[in-house]
Each structure stands twice: as structure tokens, then as C-alpha cells.
């Protein structure tokens, strides 16, 4: 069994799409089979992040976890986009930090410092 993706139910599709594209830096999937205001897919490594329009969002009950080569580089990039971030945690060369998307979903970045 292999997890290929995750779906978030979001209320404000336009804002959340912009966040994952422009702030987090995910690439929109070239194949978007449904109208953007109802369903949207991003490439996320070997998997897919799907956003699905809903009258009630997930409300932060889950956490997306991204492994990255340089956590400090991602941390710095997000700070340069005006995001308020907690201090980067460092544990023997490995780093980790969390942020929230516009609808409260937690996102964790982890990997080499």
C-alpha cells in the first residue's frame, strides 16, 4: 500500500490555492479535470495535494508533512514572504518547524538543517 495523496476540504479555494502555490511553492498539476473553484491538485513529490471546495473547511485537524533538503532555506524563504514563524528547531543537524495555511491546516517541514 502506498499513500499517493491527501485531500483538504477548504472554504476559500482562491486564497488556499494561492497560499500553496505562491507561499509554499507547490506546482499545480498540469491535469486539472474539474473547475478550479471546486477542485484543485498540486504535485507534491510522489504524491498529490488535492483541495476540494466545501462549505466547512477541515479546520486544522490534520498535518501535512514535507521532507525538504534544507529546512533553514524553506524557513528563510517563508520569512521573506512575510510569514511569522517560530524559531527553527535544530536537533543534531536535523531541523523541523510548522506553520498553518489560511484555513488553519498545519504544515510541517523537516529534514536537514
mmCIF file of C-alpha atoms in Angstrom:
data_model
loop_
_atom_site.group_PDB
_atom_site.id
_atom_site.type_symbol
_atom_site.label_atom_id
_atom_site.label_comp_id
_atom_site.label_asym_id
_atom_site.label_seq_id
_atom_site.Cartn_x
_atom_site.Cartn_y
_atom_site.Cartn_z
ATOM 1 C CA UNK A 1 0.000 0.000 0.000
ATOM 2 C CA UNK A 2 1.280 3.441 -0.896
ATOM 3 C CA UNK A 3 -0.189 6.804 0.039
ATOM 4 C CA UNK A 4 -0.399 8.877 -3.139
ATOM 5 C CA UNK A 5 -2.078 12.000 -1.891
ATOM 6 C CA UNK A 6 -4.099 13.901 0.639
ATOM 7 C CA UNK A 7 -7.268 15.946 0.236
ATOM 8 C CA UNK A 8 -8.110 19.057 2.218
ATOM 9 C CA UNK A 9 -11.644 20.419 2.282
ATOM 10 C CA UNK A 10 -11.409 24.196 2.102
ATOM 11 C CA UNK A 11 -13.895 27.044 2.179
ATOM 12 C CA UNK A 12 -11.889 29.755 0.375
ATOM 13 C CA UNK A 13 -10.384 27.969 -2.637
ATOM 14 C CA UNK A 14 -8.827 31.070 -4.209
ATOM 15 C CA UNK A 15 -6.897 32.031 -1.054
ATOM 16 C CA UNK A 16 -5.774 28.483 -0.255
ATOM 17 C CA UNK A 17 -4.659 27.777 -3.857
ATOM 18 C CA UNK A 18 -2.598 30.988 -3.807
ATOM 19 C CA UNK A 19 -1.054 30.027 -0.452
ATOM 20 C CA UNK A 20 0.124 26.575 -1.546
ATOM 21 C CA UNK A 21 1.292 27.878 -4.943
ATOM 22 C CA UNK A 22 2.826 31.256 -4.045
ATOM 23 C CA UNK A 23 3.914 30.822 -0.423
ATOM 24 C CA UNK A 24 4.668 27.106 -0.041
ATOM 25 C CA UNK A 25 5.852 26.779 -3.653
ATOM 26 C CA UNK A 26 3.940 23.691 -4.813
ATOM 27 C CA UNK A 27 3.473 23.193 -8.542
ATOM 28 C CA UNK A 28 -0.097 22.952 -9.821
ATOM 29 C CA UNK A 29 -0.785 19.631 -11.532
ATOM 30 C CA UNK A 30 -0.990 20.126 -15.292
ATOM 31 C CA UNK A 31 -4.092 17.897 -15.431
ATOM 32 C CA UNK A 32 -6.936 19.734 -13.688
ATOM 33 C CA UNK A 33 -10.053 17.717 -14.609
ATOM 34 C CA UNK A 34 -12.559 19.845 -12.662
ATOM 35 C CA UNK A 35 -13.307 23.583 -12.390
ATOM 36 C CA UNK A 36 -10.711 25.374 -10.227
ATOM 37 C CA UNK A 37 -13.333 26.756 -7.864
ATOM 38 C CA UNK A 38 -14.435 23.180 -6.928
ATOM 39 C CA UNK A 39 -11.274 21.024 -7.002
ATOM 40 C CA UNK A 40 -7.555 21.718 -7.457
ATOM 41 C CA UNK A 41 -4.482 19.480 -7.489
ATOM 42 C CA UNK A 42 -0.832 20.183 -6.725
ATOM 43 C CA UNK A 43 2.181 17.996 -7.364
ATOM 44 C CA UNK A 44 3.916 17.205 -4.075
ATOM 45 C CA UNK A 45 6.831 14.876 -4.783
ATOM 46 C CA UNK A 46 5.500 11.381 -5.465
ATOM 47 C CA UNK A 47 2.066 12.358 -4.149
ATOM 48 C CA UNK A 48 -0.673 14.874 -4.768
ATOM 49 C CA UNK A 49 -2.240 17.539 -2.587
ATOM 50 C CA UNK A 50 -5.888 17.921 -3.546
ATOM 51 C CA UNK A 51 -8.038 20.858 -2.478
ATOM 52 C CA UNK A 52 -11.793 20.308 -2.544
ATOM 53 C CA UNK A 53 -14.312 23.102 -2.120
ATOM 54 C CA UNK A 54 -16.542 22.662 0.930
ATOM 55 C CA UNK A 55 -18.926 24.771 2.967
ATOM 56 C CA UNK A 56 -16.978 23.793 6.089
ATOM 57 C CA UNK A 57 -13.160 23.516 5.996
ATOM 58 C CA UNK A 58 -11.094 20.786 7.685
ATOM 59 C CA UNK A 59 -10.301 23.299 10.437
ATOM 60 C CA UNK A 60 -6.743 22.157 11.052
ATOM 61 C CA UNK A 61 -7.461 18.614 12.189
ATOM 62 C CA UNK A 62 -4.550 17.170 10.217
ATOM 63 C CA UNK A 63 -0.945 17.967 9.423
ATOM 64 C CA UNK A 64 0.794 17.889 6.051
ATOM 65 C CA UNK A 65 4.417 16.790 6.375
ATOM 66 C CA UNK A 66 7.026 17.778 3.779
ATOM 67 C CA UNK A 67 10.582 16.421 3.813
ATOM 68 C CA UNK A 68 12.943 19.026 2.332
ATOM 69 C CA UNK A 69 16.684 19.126 1.688
ATOM 70 C CA UNK A 70 17.271 22.339 3.646
ATOM 71 C CA UNK A 71 14.753 23.273 6.315
ATOM 72 C CA UNK A 72 16.590 26.523 7.038
ATOM 73 C CA UNK A 73 16.274 27.556 3.370
ATOM 74 C CA UNK A 74 12.499 26.938 3.424
ATOM 75 C CA UNK A 75 12.221 28.762 6.765
ATOM 76 C CA UNK A 76 14.103 31.769 5.341
ATOM 77 C CA UNK A 77 12.024 31.778 2.128
ATOM 78 C CA UNK A 78 8.755 31.799 4.078
ATOM 79 C CA UNK A 79 10.018 34.589 6.359
ATOM 80 C CA UNK A 80 10.901 36.625 3.259
ATOM 81 C CA UNK A 81 7.234 36.293 2.190
ATOM 82 C CA UNK A 82 6.152 37.919 5.439
ATOM 83 C CA UNK A 83 5.148 34.798 7.354
ATOM 84 C CA UNK A 84 5.567 34.891 11.117
ATOM 85 C CA UNK A 85 7.424 31.726 12.059
ATOM 86 C CA UNK A 86 8.587 30.142 15.257
ATOM 87 C CA UNK A 87 12.286 29.750 15.784
ATOM 88 C CA UNK A 88 13.696 26.874 13.769
ATOM 89 C CA UNK A 89 14.261 23.794 15.943
ATOM 90 C CA UNK A 90 17.607 22.028 15.451
ATOM 91 C CA UNK A 91 18.340 18.515 16.721
ATOM 92 C CA UNK A 92 21.809 17.236 15.793
ATOM 93 C CA UNK A 93 21.719 18.624 12.265
ATOM 94 C CA UNK A 94 18.050 17.866 11.663
ATOM 95 C CA UNK A 95 15.503 20.642 11.686
ATOM 96 C CA UNK A 96 11.755 20.992 11.914
ATOM 97 C CA UNK A 97 9.094 23.719 12.007
ATOM 98 C CA UNK A 98 5.352 24.068 11.498
ATOM 99 C CA UNK A 99 3.121 26.754 10.012
ATOM 100 C CA UNK A 100 -0.612 26.974 9.259
ATOM 101 C CA UNK A 101 -2.343 27.626 5.962
ATOM 102 C CA UNK A 102 -5.093 30.302 5.681
ATOM 103 C CA UNK A 103 -7.736 27.845 6.959
ATOM 104 C CA UNK A 104 -5.743 26.547 9.931
ATOM 105 C CA UNK A 105 -4.324 23.331 8.494
ATOM 106 C CA UNK A 106 -0.890 22.551 9.963
ATOM 107 C CA UNK A 107 2.104 22.107 7.660
ATOM 108 C CA UNK A 108 5.391 20.670 8.897
ATOM 109 C CA UNK A 109 8.760 20.923 7.165
ATOM 110 C CA UNK A 110 11.504 18.563 8.300
ATOM 111 C CA UNK A 111 14.900 17.389 7.093
ATOM 112 C CA UNK A 112 18.489 18.566 7.170
ATOM 113 C CA UNK A 113 19.138 21.860 8.874
#
